Short mmCIF file of C-alpha atoms in Angstrom, two decimals:
data_model
loop_
_atom_site.label_atom_id
_atom_site.label_comp_id
_atom_site.label_asym_id
_atom_site.label_seq_id
_atom_site.Cartn_x
_atom_site.Cartn_y
_atom_site.Cartn_z
CA MET S 1428 -1.63 14.84 21.48
CA SER S 1429 -1.70 17.88 23.80
CA ASN S 1430 -1.60 17.57 27.58
CA LYS S 1431 -5.12 18.92 27.74
CA TRP S 1432 -6.42 16.04 25.61
CA LYS S 1433 -4.36 13.53 27.60
CA ALA S 1434 -6.02 14.73 30.78
CA LEU S 1435 -9.48 14.23 29.28
CA LEU S 1436 -8.86 10.90 27.56
CA PRO S 1437 -9.08 8.68 30.67
CA ILE S 1438 -12.52 10.10 31.44
CA LEU S 1439 -13.86 9.69 27.92
CA PHE S 1440 -12.27 6.34 27.33
CA THR S 1441 -13.65 4.90 30.56
CA VAL S 1442 -17.08 6.09 29.54
CA ALA S 1443 -16.76 4.55 26.08
CA VAL S 1444 -15.71 1.17 27.39
CA ALA S 1445 -18.51 1.16 29.93
CA VAL S 1446 -21.30 1.95 27.47
CA GLY S 1447 -24.42 -0.03 28.37
CA ILE S 1448 -23.28 -0.99 31.90
CA ILE S 1449 -25.76 0.11 34.54
CA ILE S 1450 -23.89 1.68 37.45
CA GLY S 1451 -26.93 3.03 39.36
CA SER S 1452 -26.80 2.62 43.10
CA GLN S 1453 -23.30 1.12 43.09
CA ILE S 1454 -21.82 4.67 42.83
CA GLU S 1455 -21.02 6.57 46.00
CA TYR S 1456 -21.58 10.33 45.83
CA TYR S 1457 -19.46 12.76 47.86
CA THR S 1458 -20.94 16.22 48.20
CA ASN S 1459 -19.27 19.58 48.42
CA GLU S 1460 -20.96 22.96 48.55
CA ASN S 1461 -19.18 24.03 45.32
CA VAL S 1462 -19.97 20.89 43.29
CA ARG S 1463 -23.29 19.98 41.66
CA ILE S 1464 -23.98 16.27 42.07
CA PRO S 1465 -27.01 14.66 40.42
CA LYS S 1466 -29.14 12.48 42.62
CA PRO S 1467 -28.63 8.71 42.33
CA GLY S 1468 -30.70 7.35 39.48
CA SER S 1469 -30.96 10.74 37.76
CA PHE S 1470 -27.45 10.82 36.23
CA PRO S 1471 -27.92 11.49 32.51
CA GLY S 1472 -26.57 9.41 29.64
CA PHE S 1473 -26.90 5.76 30.63
CA GLY S 1474 -26.64 3.31 27.74
CA LYS S 1475 -25.64 4.28 24.21
CA GLU S 1476 -25.98 8.04 24.83
CA LYS S 1477 -23.37 8.10 27.60
CA LEU S 1478 -20.39 9.16 25.50
CA GLN S 1479 -22.30 11.99 23.85
CA THR S 1480 -23.58 13.12 27.25
CA ILE S 1481 -20.02 13.37 28.58
CA ILE S 1482 -18.87 15.35 25.53
CA ASP S 1483 -21.88 17.70 25.87
CA LEU S 1484 -21.09 18.25 29.56
CA ILE S 1485 -17.49 19.12 28.73
CA ASP S 1486 -18.66 21.49 26.00
CA GLU S 1487 -21.16 23.23 28.24
CA GLU S 1488 -19.56 23.24 31.69
CA TYR S 1489 -15.83 22.45 31.57
CA ILE S 1490 -13.66 25.20 33.09
CA ASP S 1491 -11.60 25.75 29.90
CA THR S 1492 -12.81 26.32 26.35
CA ILE S 1493 -12.52 23.08 24.40
CA ASN S 1494 -12.72 22.60 20.63
CA ILE S 1495 -15.18 19.72 20.57
CA ASP S 1496 -14.47 18.83 16.94
CA SER S 1497 -10.77 18.44 17.73
CA LEU S 1498 -11.64 16.48 20.86
CA ASN S 1499 -13.74 14.05 18.81
CA ASP S 1500 -10.88 13.56 16.35
CA GLU S 1501 -8.57 12.74 19.27
CA VAL S 1502 -10.91 10.53 21.29
CA ILE S 1503 -12.76 8.50 18.65
CA PRO S 1504 -9.58 6.89 17.27
CA GLU S 1505 -8.72 5.78 20.82
CA ILE S 1506 -12.10 4.05 21.06
CA ILE S 1507 -11.76 2.41 17.63
CA LYS S 1508 -8.29 1.15 18.62
CA GLN S 1509 -9.98 -1.14 21.13
CA LEU S 1510 -11.52 -3.09 18.25
CA ASP S 1511 -9.67 -5.01 15.53
CA PRO S 1512 -6.53 -3.68 13.78
CA HIS S 1513 -8.38 -2.69 10.58
CA SER S 1514 -11.32 -0.67 11.91
CA VAL S 1515 -10.39 3.00 11.60
CA TYR S 1516 -11.74 6.50 12.08
CA ILE S 1517 -11.04 8.97 9.25
CA PRO S 1518 -11.26 12.68 10.11
CA ALA S 1519 -13.06 14.86 7.57
CA LYS S 1520 -9.80 16.53 6.52
CA ASP S 1521 -8.39 13.14 5.46
CA MET S 1522 -11.41 11.84 3.54
CA ASN S 1523 -10.18 13.21 0.21
CA LEU S 1524 -7.04 11.09 0.47
CA GLY S 1525 -8.86 7.92 1.52
CA ASN S 1526 -9.79 6.08 -1.69
CA GLU S 1527 -8.32 8.24 -4.44
CA ASP S 1528 -5.68 5.72 -5.43
CA LEU S 1529 -8.39 3.08 -5.93
CA GLU S 1530 -11.03 5.14 -7.70
CA GLY S 1531 -9.20 5.34 -11.01
CA SER S 1532 -8.56 9.07 -10.84
CA PHE S 1533 -8.27 12.00 -8.45
CA SER S 1534 -8.26 15.76 -8.78
CA GLY S 1535 -4.82 17.36 -8.70
CA ILE S 1536 -2.03 18.65 -10.91
CA GLY S 1537 -0.75 15.26 -12.08
CA VAL S 1538 2.88 14.78 -11.08
CA GLN S 1539 4.84 12.10 -9.27
CA PHE S 1540 7.30 13.67 -6.87
CA ASN S 1541 10.11 12.95 -4.48
CA ILE S 1542 11.50 15.14 -1.70
CA GLN S 1543 15.24 15.70 -2.10
CA SER S 1544 17.23 18.09 0.10
CA ASP S 1545 14.02 19.65 1.47
CA THR S 1546 12.82 20.39 -2.06
CA VAL S 1547 9.91 18.88 -4.03
CA MET S 1548 11.37 17.28 -7.16
CA VAL S 1549 9.09 16.26 -10.04
CA VAL S 1550 10.05 12.66 -10.84
CA SER S 1551 7.57 12.28 -13.69
CA VAL S 1552 4.59 14.05 -15.20
CA ILE S 1553 1.47 11.87 -15.53
CA ASN S 1554 0.15 11.52 -19.06
CA GLY S 1555 -3.35 12.94 -19.36
CA GLY S 1556 -2.95 15.16 -16.28
CA PRO S 1557 -3.06 18.98 -16.07
CA SER S 1558 0.69 19.44 -15.56
CA LYS S 1559 1.46 17.62 -18.80
CA ARG S 1560 -0.73 20.06 -20.71
CA GLN S 1561 0.85 23.08 -19.03
CA GLY S 1562 4.45 22.10 -19.75
CA ILE S 1563 5.73 20.94 -16.34
CA GLN S 1564 8.75 18.68 -16.89
CA ALA S 1565 10.38 15.80 -15.06
CA GLY S 1566 13.27 17.23 -13.05
CA ASP S 1567 11.50 20.50 -12.21
CA ARG S 1568 11.84 21.74 -8.62
CA ILE S 1569 8.69 23.18 -7.04
CA VAL S 1570 10.02 26.06 -4.93
CA SER S 1571 6.85 28.10 -4.33
CA VAL S 1572 3.09 27.58 -4.25
CA ASP S 1573 0.72 30.54 -4.67
CA ASP S 1574 3.66 32.94 -4.21
CA SER S 1575 4.65 31.37 -0.86
CA SER S 1576 7.95 29.54 -0.39
CA PHE S 1577 7.53 25.76 -0.51
CA VAL S 1578 10.94 24.45 0.56
CA GLY S 1579 12.55 23.58 3.87
CA LYS S 1580 12.40 21.13 6.75
CA THR S 1581 8.61 21.42 7.11
CA ILE S 1582 7.99 19.90 3.67
CA ASN S 1583 6.78 16.29 3.87
CA GLN S 1584 4.78 13.84 1.78
CA GLU S 1585 1.42 14.62 3.39
CA LYS S 1586 1.86 18.39 3.11
CA VAL S 1587 2.76 18.14 -0.59
CA LEU S 1588 -0.27 15.96 -1.31
CA ARG S 1589 -2.64 18.31 0.51
CA THR S 1590 -1.19 21.30 -1.30
CA LEU S 1591 -1.08 19.95 -4.85
CA ARG S 1592 -4.34 18.03 -4.80
CA GLY S 1593 -7.61 19.91 -4.57
CA LYS S 1594 -11.05 20.53 -5.97
CA LYS S 1595 -11.43 20.01 -9.70
CA GLY S 1596 -11.34 23.37 -11.48
CA SER S 1597 -9.42 25.16 -8.72
CA LYS S 1598 -6.13 26.84 -9.63
CA VAL S 1599 -2.67 26.70 -8.09
CA LYS S 1600 0.35 28.81 -9.01
CA LEU S 1601 3.68 27.00 -8.97
CA GLY S 1602 7.16 28.51 -8.91
CA ILE S 1603 9.47 26.17 -10.81
CA LYS S 1604 13.29 25.99 -10.79
CA ARG S 1605 14.49 24.29 -13.97
CA ARG S 1606 18.06 23.38 -14.87
CA SER S 1607 17.78 25.00 -18.28
CA SER S 1608 16.63 28.34 -16.85
CA THR S 1609 18.45 30.86 -14.68
CA LYS S 1610 15.21 32.34 -13.34
CA ILE S 1611 12.15 30.97 -11.59
CA LEU S 1612 9.37 29.94 -13.99
CA TYR S 1613 5.75 30.39 -12.96
CA TYR S 1614 2.86 28.18 -14.04
CA THR S 1615 -0.80 28.53 -13.07
CA ILE S 1616 -2.34 25.06 -13.28
CA THR S 1617 -6.03 24.25 -13.16
CA ARG S 1618 -6.51 21.08 -11.15
CA GLY S 1619 -8.30 18.31 -12.97
CA ASP S 1620 -8.75 14.57 -13.22
CA VAL S 1621 -5.49 12.64 -12.91
CA PRO S 1622 -5.60 8.98 -14.02
CA VAL S 1623 -4.35 6.39 -11.54
CA LYS S 1624 -3.04 3.01 -12.69
CA THR S 1625 -3.50 -0.14 -10.61
CA VAL S 1626 -1.99 -2.46 -13.22
CA ASP S 1627 1.60 -1.25 -13.07
CA VAL S 1628 3.05 -2.93 -16.15
CA SER S 1629 2.62 -5.75 -18.66
CA TYR S 1630 5.27 -7.17 -20.98
CA LEU S 1631 6.66 -10.42 -22.41
CA LEU S 1632 9.04 -12.38 -20.18
CA THR S 1633 9.66 -14.81 -23.04
CA PRO S 1634 8.15 -14.95 -26.54
CA GLN S 1635 5.24 -16.98 -25.14
CA ILE S 1636 4.99 -15.95 -21.47
CA GLY S 1637 3.32 -12.66 -20.55
CA TYR S 1638 3.79 -10.82 -17.25
CA VAL S 1639 1.24 -8.57 -15.51
CA LYS S 1640 2.06 -6.64 -12.33
CA ILE S 1641 -1.08 -5.71 -10.38
CA GLY S 1642 -0.27 -3.06 -7.76
CA SER S 1643 -3.70 -2.89 -6.11
CA PHE S 1644 -7.37 -3.60 -6.80
CA GLY S 1645 -9.30 -0.47 -7.70
CA ALA S 1646 -12.34 0.64 -9.67
CA GLN S 1647 -10.49 0.42 -13.01
CA THR S 1648 -8.38 -2.68 -12.34
CA HIS S 1649 -10.53 -5.08 -14.36
CA ASP S 1650 -10.52 -2.81 -17.42
CA GLU S 1651 -6.76 -2.25 -17.13
CA PHE S 1652 -6.18 -5.97 -16.72
CA MET S 1653 -8.28 -6.84 -19.77
CA PHE S 1654 -6.34 -4.32 -21.84
CA ALA S 1655 -3.03 -5.78 -20.63
CA MET S 1656 -4.12 -9.33 -21.48
CA SER S 1657 -5.32 -8.28 -24.92
CA LYS S 1658 -1.99 -6.60 -25.62
CA LEU S 1659 0.04 -9.59 -24.46
CA LYS S 1660 -2.04 -12.07 -26.45
CA SER S 1661 -1.61 -9.94 -29.57
CA GLN S 1662 2.16 -10.13 -28.97
CA GLY S 1663 2.05 -13.93 -28.86
CA ALA S 1664 1.67 -14.74 -25.16
CA LYS S 1665 0.18 -18.17 -24.46
CA LYS S 1666 0.88 -18.41 -20.71
CA PHE S 1667 0.99 -15.78 -17.98
CA VAL S 1668 2.54 -14.65 -14.71
CA PHE S 1669 0.33 -12.49 -12.48
CA ASP S 1670 2.43 -10.67 -9.92
CA LEU S 1671 0.61 -9.73 -6.69
CA ARG S 1672 3.74 -9.22 -4.59
CA GLY S 1673 3.36 -6.16 -2.40
CA ASN S 1674 -0.30 -5.76 -3.44
CA PRO S 1675 -2.14 -4.42 -0.34
CA GLY S 1676 -5.59 -5.25 -1.71
CA GLY S 1677 -8.37 -2.76 -2.35
CA TYR S 1678 -11.86 -3.32 -3.71
CA LEU S 1679 -13.23 -6.84 -3.26
CA GLN S 1680 -15.44 -6.52 -6.34
CA ALA S 1681 -12.40 -5.77 -8.49
CA ALA S 1682 -10.75 -9.01 -7.36
CA ILE S 1683 -13.98 -10.96 -7.92
CA ALA S 1684 -14.31 -9.56 -11.45
CA MET S 1685 -10.78 -10.69 -12.26
CA VAL S 1686 -11.20 -14.16 -10.75
CA ASN S 1687 -14.40 -14.55 -12.79
CA GLU S 1688 -12.34 -14.35 -15.99
CA PHE S 1689 -10.62 -17.66 -15.17
CA LEU S 1690 -13.20 -19.98 -13.55
CA PRO S 1691 -16.00 -22.09 -15.01
CA ARG S 1692 -19.62 -21.35 -14.20
CA LYS S 1693 -20.81 -21.90 -10.60
CA SER S 1694 -17.26 -22.02 -9.21
CA LEU S 1695 -17.24 -20.40 -5.78
CA ILE S 1696 -14.91 -17.40 -5.71
CA VAL S 1697 -15.28 -16.11 -2.14
CA TYR S 1698 -17.88 -15.69 0.57
CA THR S 1699 -18.26 -13.25 3.45
CA ALA S 1700 -20.02 -13.68 6.79
CA GLY S 1701 -20.34 -11.67 9.99
CA ARG S 1702 -22.30 -11.43 13.24
CA THR S 1703 -25.01 -9.19 11.78
CA TYR S 1704 -24.28 -9.83 8.10
CA GLY S 1705 -25.50 -13.10 6.65
CA ARG S 1706 -23.33 -15.22 4.40
CA GLU S 1707 -22.93 -13.86 0.88
CA ASP S 1708 -21.44 -16.08 -1.82
CA SER S 1709 -19.82 -14.92 -5.05
CA TYR S 1710 -19.76 -17.39 -7.96
CA ALA S 1711 -18.23 -17.30 -11.43
CA ASN S 1712 -20.82 -16.71 -14.14
CA GLY S 1713 -19.07 -18.83 -16.77
CA LYS S 1714 -18.47 -15.91 -19.14
CA GLY S 1715 -14.78 -15.47 -18.34
CA ASN S 1716 -12.44 -14.86 -21.27
CA PHE S 1717 -9.46 -16.84 -19.96
CA GLN S 1718 -10.92 -20.09 -18.65
CA ASP S 1719 -8.43 -22.18 -20.61
CA ASP S 1720 -5.29 -20.07 -20.18
CA GLU S 1721 -2.40 -21.36 -18.09
CA PHE S 1722 -0.87 -19.05 -15.50
CA VAL S 1723 0.87 -18.78 -12.14
CA VAL S 1724 0.36 -16.25 -9.34
CA LEU S 1725 3.18 -14.62 -7.35
CA ILE S 1726 2.60 -13.54 -3.73
CA ASP S 1727 4.73 -12.48 -0.77
CA GLU S 1728 4.36 -11.37 2.84
CA TRP S 1729 2.93 -7.99 1.75
CA SER S 1730 0.18 -9.43 -0.46
CA ALA S 1731 -3.01 -8.73 1.47
CA SER S 1732 -6.80 -8.62 1.43
CA ALA S 1733 -8.18 -8.63 -2.15
CA SER S 1734 -4.91 -10.03 -3.50
CA GLU S 1735 -5.27 -12.92 -1.03
CA ILE S 1736 -8.84 -13.45 -2.24
CA PHE S 1737 -7.54 -13.75 -5.80
CA ALA S 1738 -4.75 -16.16 -4.85
CA GLY S 1739 -7.00 -18.16 -2.51
CA ALA S 1740 -9.71 -18.61 -5.15
CA MET S 1741 -7.17 -19.85 -7.68
CA GLN S 1742 -5.59 -22.21 -5.16
CA ASP S 1743 -8.82 -23.67 -3.77
CA ASN S 1744 -10.22 -24.21 -7.27
CA ASP S 1745 -6.91 -25.80 -8.36
CA ARG S 1746 -6.83 -23.27 -11.18
CA ALA S 1747 -3.25 -21.95 -10.83
CA THR S 1748 0.01 -22.62 -9.04
CA ILE S 1749 0.78 -20.09 -6.31
CA ILE S 1750 4.49 -19.21 -6.07
CA GLY S 1751 6.30 -17.23 -3.38
CA ARG S 1752 5.86 -16.79 0.36
CA ARG S 1753 2.96 -16.82 2.80
CA SER S 1754 0.79 -13.74 2.38
CA PHE S 1755 -0.04 -11.10 4.98
CA GLY S 1756 -3.27 -12.56 6.40
CA LYS S 1757 -5.86 -9.77 6.16
CA GLY S 1758 -9.32 -11.28 5.86
CA LEU S 1759 -11.59 -8.69 7.47
CA VAL S 1760 -14.32 -6.79 5.62
CA GLN S 1761 -14.77 -3.09 6.40
CA LYS S 1762 -17.92 -1.05 5.83
CA GLU S 1763 -17.45 2.70 5.58
CA GLN S 1764 -20.05 4.88 7.28
CA GLU S 1765 -19.81 8.60 6.61
CA LEU S 1766 -20.70 10.88 9.53
CA LYS S 1767 -22.47 14.23 9.50
CA ASP S 1768 -19.29 16.31 9.75
CA GLY S 1769 -17.72 14.64 6.70
CA SER S 1770 -15.60 12.21 8.70
CA ALA S 1771 -16.13 8.46 8.49
CA ILE S 1772 -15.68 5.18 10.33
CA ARG S 1773 -14.53 2.07 8.53
CA LEU S 1774 -15.88 -0.66 10.75
CA THR S 1775 -15.11 -4.37 10.40
CA VAL S 1776 -18.43 -6.13 9.82
CA ALA S 1777 -17.49 -9.53 8.36
CA LYS S 1778 -14.72 -11.90 7.33
CA TYR S 1779 -13.59 -13.22 3.95
CA TYR S 1780 -13.59 -16.97 3.35
CA THR S 1781 -11.95 -18.77 0.44
CA PRO S 1782 -13.93 -21.43 -1.48
CA SER S 1783 -12.61 -24.25 0.75
CA GLY S 1784 -13.97 -22.43 3.82
CA ARG S 1785 -10.75 -21.09 5.32
CA CYS S 1786 -10.52 -17.59 6.73
CA ILE S 1787 -7.24 -15.98 5.76
CA GLN S 1788 -7.29 -13.52 8.68
CA LYS S 1789 -4.34 -14.05 11.00
CA PRO S 1790 -4.99 -14.05 14.77
CA TYR S 1791 -5.20 -10.72 16.57
CA LYS S 1792 -5.95 -9.45 20.04
CA ARG S 1793 -8.54 -6.69 20.24
CA GLY S 1794 -6.98 -3.38 21.13
CA ASP S 1795 -3.43 -4.51 20.35
CA ALA S 1796 -2.72 -3.26 16.83
CA GLU S 1797 0.95 -2.72 17.62
CA ASP S 1798 1.58 -6.38 18.37
CA TYR S 1799 -0.49 -7.33 15.30
CA MET S 1800 1.71 -5.28 12.98
CA LYS S 1801 4.85 -6.78 14.55
CA ASP S 1802 3.77 -10.17 13.22
CA ILE S 1803 5.72 -9.51 9.99
CA VAL S 1804 8.87 -8.78 12.01
CA THR S 1805 8.32 -11.94 14.06
CA ARG S 1806 7.98 -14.01 10.90
CA TYR S 1807 11.14 -12.43 9.50
CA LYS S 1808 13.15 -13.16 12.67
CA HIS S 1809 11.83 -16.70 12.70
CA GLY S 1810 13.29 -17.24 9.23
CA GLU S 1811 9.98 -17.72 7.43
CA PHE S 1812 11.02 -15.50 4.52
CA ASN S 1813 14.13 -17.56 3.85
CA THR S 1814 13.26 -21.23 4.43
CA LYS S 1815 10.07 -23.20 3.84
CA ASP S 1816 10.59 -25.29 6.98
CA SER S 1817 10.20 -22.18 9.14
CA ILE S 1818 6.53 -21.79 8.15
CA LYS S 1819 4.25 -23.04 10.92
CA GLN S 1820 0.95 -24.33 9.55
CA ASN S 1821 -2.11 -24.40 11.78
CA GLU S 1822 -2.78 -28.13 11.89
CA THR S 1823 -6.15 -27.53 13.55
CA GLU S 1824 -7.46 -25.71 10.48
CA VAL S 1825 -7.06 -28.11 7.56
CA TYR S 1826 -9.15 -27.65 4.42
CA LYS S 1827 -9.30 -29.28 1.00
CA THR S 1828 -9.08 -27.80 -2.48
CA LYS S 1829 -11.47 -28.91 -5.22
CA LYS S 1830 -9.08 -31.77 -6.12
CA GLY S 1831 -8.48 -32.73 -2.49
CA ARG S 1832 -5.14 -31.05 -1.77
CA LYS S 1833 -4.59 -29.90 1.82
CA VAL S 1834 -4.56 -26.17 2.52
CA TYR S 1835 -4.45 -24.43 5.88
CA GLY S 1836 -6.34 -21.63 7.57
CA GLY S 1837 -5.23 -19.45 10.44
CA GLY S 1838 -3.48 -16.68 8.57
CA GLY S 1839 -2.65 -15.89 4.96
CA ILE S 1840 -2.24 -17.97 1.81
CA THR S 1841 0.71 -20.36 1.81
CA ALA S 1842 2.28 -20.69 -1.64
CA ASP S 1843 2.28 -24.05 -3.41
CA ILE S 1844 5.92 -23.49 -4.34
CA PHE S 1845 8.06 -21.64 -1.82
CA VAL S 1846 10.68 -19.15 -3.02
CA GLY S 1847 12.63 -17.46 -0.24
CA ARG S 1848 14.24 -14.05 -0.23
CA ASP S 1849 17.44 -13.98 -2.26
CA THR S 1850 20.03 -13.00 0.36
CA LEU S 1851 23.06 -14.75 -1.12
CA LEU S 1852 24.64 -11.55 -2.51
CA GLN S 1853 23.46 -9.18 0.21
CA THR S 1854 26.11 -7.59 2.44
CA PRO S 1855 26.11 -4.99 5.23
CA TYR S 1856 27.29 -2.41 2.67
CA TYR S 1857 24.40 -3.22 0.33
CA ASN S 1858 21.88 -2.99 3.17
CA LYS S 1859 23.39 0.31 4.33
CA VAL S 1860 23.14 2.12 0.98
CA ILE S 1861 19.63 0.72 0.50
CA ASN S 1862 18.37 1.72 3.94
CA GLU S 1863 19.92 5.19 3.76
CA GLY S 1864 18.38 5.77 0.32
CA TYR S 1865 21.75 6.49 -1.29
CA ILE S 1866 21.14 4.29 -4.35
CA TYR S 1867 17.90 6.05 -5.23
CA ASP S 1868 19.32 9.49 -4.43
CA PHE S 1869 22.28 8.86 -6.72
CA ALA S 1870 20.04 7.42 -9.45
CA PHE S 1871 17.81 10.49 -9.31
CA LYS S 1872 20.82 12.82 -9.43
CA TYR S 1873 22.32 10.95 -12.39
CA ALA S 1874 19.04 10.82 -14.32
CA ASP S 1875 18.38 14.49 -13.60
CA GLU S 1876 21.82 15.58 -14.80
CA ASN S 1877 21.66 13.42 -17.94
CA ARG S 1878 18.04 13.87 -19.03
CA ALA S 1879 18.95 15.03 -22.56
CA LYS S 1880 21.02 11.91 -23.22
CA LEU S 1881 18.69 9.45 -21.51
CA SER S 1882 15.61 10.83 -23.29
CA GLN S 1883 17.00 9.41 -26.54
CA PHE S 1884 16.21 5.87 -25.36
CA LYS S 1885 12.59 4.87 -25.83
CA ASP S 1886 12.73 1.27 -24.58
CA TRP S 1887 14.38 -0.40 -21.60
CA LYS S 1888 16.65 -2.72 -23.59
CA ALA S 1889 18.41 0.13 -25.40
CA LEU S 1890 18.64 2.15 -22.19
CA LEU S 1891 20.04 -0.81 -20.24
CA ALA S 1892 22.68 -1.46 -22.91
CA TYR S 1893 23.84 2.14 -22.54
CA LEU S 1894 23.81 2.16 -18.72
CA GLU S 1895 25.84 -1.04 -18.51
CA LYS S 1896 28.72 0.78 -20.21
CA GLN S 1897 28.78 3.62 -17.67
CA PRO S 1898 30.83 3.62 -14.40
CA LEU S 1899 27.65 3.97 -12.35
CA LEU S 1900 28.58 1.69 -9.46
CA ASN S 1901 31.87 3.45 -8.81
CA ASP S 1902 30.18 6.86 -9.03
CA MET S 1903 27.50 5.71 -6.57
CA VAL S 1904 30.17 4.48 -4.14
CA VAL S 1905 31.86 7.90 -4.28
CA PHE S 1906 28.44 9.54 -3.75
CA ALA S 1907 27.80 7.34 -0.68
CA GLU S 1908 31.28 8.13 0.67
CA LYS S 1909 30.48 11.83 0.60
CA LYS S 1910 27.33 11.03 2.55
CA GLY S 1911 29.37 9.23 5.23
CA THR S 1912 29.27 5.58 4.16
CA ALA S 1913 32.80 4.23 3.71
CA ARG S 1914 33.46 1.88 0.82
CA ASN S 1915 34.06 -1.78 1.56
CA VAL S 1916 35.67 -3.32 -1.51
CA SER S 1917 35.03 -6.98 -0.73
CA GLN S 1918 31.36 -6.37 0.11
CA ILE S 1919 30.87 -4.13 -2.93
CA VAL S 1920 32.32 -6.81 -5.21
CA LYS S 1921 30.05 -9.47 -3.68
CA SER S 1922 26.91 -7.31 -4.00
CA GLU S 1923 27.87 -5.85 -7.38
CA PRO S 1924 25.09 -7.60 -9.39
CA LEU S 1925 22.41 -6.42 -6.93
CA LEU S 1926 23.75 -2.88 -6.71
CA GLU S 1927 24.06 -2.46 -10.47
CA ASN S 1928 20.64 -3.96 -11.18
CA LEU S 1929 18.98 -1.59 -8.73
CA LEU S 1930 20.86 1.41 -10.13
CA TYR S 1931 19.79 0.53 -13.67
CA ALA S 1932 16.18 -0.06 -12.61
CA TYR S 1933 15.91 3.24 -10.69
CA ILE S 1934 17.44 5.29 -13.50
CA ALA S 1935 15.17 3.58 -16.03
CA ASN S 1936 12.14 4.28 -13.85
CA ILE S 1937 13.00 7.98 -13.56
CA SER S 1938 13.81 8.25 -17.28
CA ILE S 1939 11.11 6.11 -18.90
CA GLY S 1940 8.78 4.85 -16.16
CA ASP S 1941 7.40 1.53 -14.87
CA ASP S 1942 7.56 0.03 -18.36
CA ALA S 1943 11.36 0.11 -18.03
CA TYR S 1944 11.73 -0.38 -14.26
CA TYR S 1945 10.05 -3.77 -13.90
CA PRO S 1946 11.71 -5.59 -16.82
CA ILE S 1947 15.14 -4.59 -15.46
CA GLN S 1948 14.26 -5.28 -11.82
CA ASN S 1949 12.79 -8.69 -12.70
CA LYS S 1950 15.61 -9.74 -15.00
CA ASP S 1951 17.43 -11.90 -12.43
CA ASN S 1952 14.62 -12.35 -9.91
CA ASN S 1953 14.39 -15.87 -8.47
CA MET S 1954 10.61 -15.85 -8.21
CA ILE S 1955 10.26 -14.84 -11.87
CA LYS S 1956 12.73 -17.59 -12.83
CA GLU S 1957 10.66 -20.15 -10.90
CA ALA S 1958 7.46 -18.93 -12.58
CA ILE S 1959 8.98 -19.36 -16.04
CA LYS S 1960 10.29 -22.80 -15.05
CA GLN S 1961 6.83 -23.96 -13.93
CA LEU S 1962 5.10 -22.63 -17.04
CA ASN S 1963 7.67 -24.28 -19.30
CA LYS S 1964 7.10 -27.72 -17.74
#
């Protein structure tokens, strides 16, 4: 924020906080021949109009020229910050990026990318997107856009998204550096609809247990989920694992539609209530396709909002066993109101409640979003992610499931079966190469240099069998050494299973996609093992 805005913020913020307070005769007025002072009682803008009056005065009479639109975009977020942590202001320029990942598609060129050495690298080309049709390939480097250089220190994730996405039907010219070509290749791509998946992957964990990873809840989640279940059942699955770990939530209606597939008629799924919004209940209609199927649900500390609604409904109705760690604790409902200039405010208007009546929203202090977000760090330091005994239940908020089991409110969904983070094989060396991104960087380099060979493998099992015969770990250690991380033999030996598994998973993801990444990543996962154990009982 510029110094000019900083100078104005105290004035505007004070006004915003004081909206509706009658100051009247309590104000003392000091006159000067060069200053116009309104008479007491005639000062404009009391009540709800006060903030707009101040902005108009600045626009009309302030000594310097001020861009009022920019001022609004600076000031309004400061006002919204004084509310709860999830109410937000979205400037008009950011509206296009707001819900695209939940809508089922967006308009762009259709590539997944990573920034390596200040260059945009195409990790994969999305099937059904414009780039696929034009011949863009995984491994291509985007070095220019519309004949302007597109490399260097100024390139970041947001800039790439704003540049590559755009209005459907618009064109963008890309300069591509490809390993197989000595010259720059140019492609003019017409932006179009790019499909977005919210169900990341589905496959068989065992001959009779199917696995579905749900990354978020969007407009197409229910359809994607139904397709995944149909596929797994046709392959012989009788029981299921639904993985909501890391799922940040999304559309409430998408979660409700999924829960409806599993509950008998008139089962309460969720209800919402707020100061100006009456209670609204959502019930199962009894037409669900999987009312008799057995399954478990996986959650962790990053499972939030709609994913907590799903887990909470299953827990309170005693429909499924919840496995993992206490979820994030986001139980606030936002309503989006678009403003005249194309910007919008997402304002918290109600709270979610699970069928037993508990609100999953963790405590927060208005205007203190920073402390609110540190709650995850506090829980980590307290040991909650490692041991069940570290979890502090709110004994003042005790509720009962349909069968009478105790569950607790006051923040998040506590799993029925706790599975802590697997830290047994972690070492400082492992954490270093993870945090510095060296494992992924090496995996990308290896996959990029060996695309011809790796493209021969069409499924993860064949690819994994090949990778296990390669000296990948040693090569990665040499790669990390060149980056400044010295090898530590004892720590490398201890963390070898973790390091190799992650290398294999990353290379598989870059070569084949999520269909190969998750089966490898989950192969030795403790939470997956516990899920299989419970379903086999």
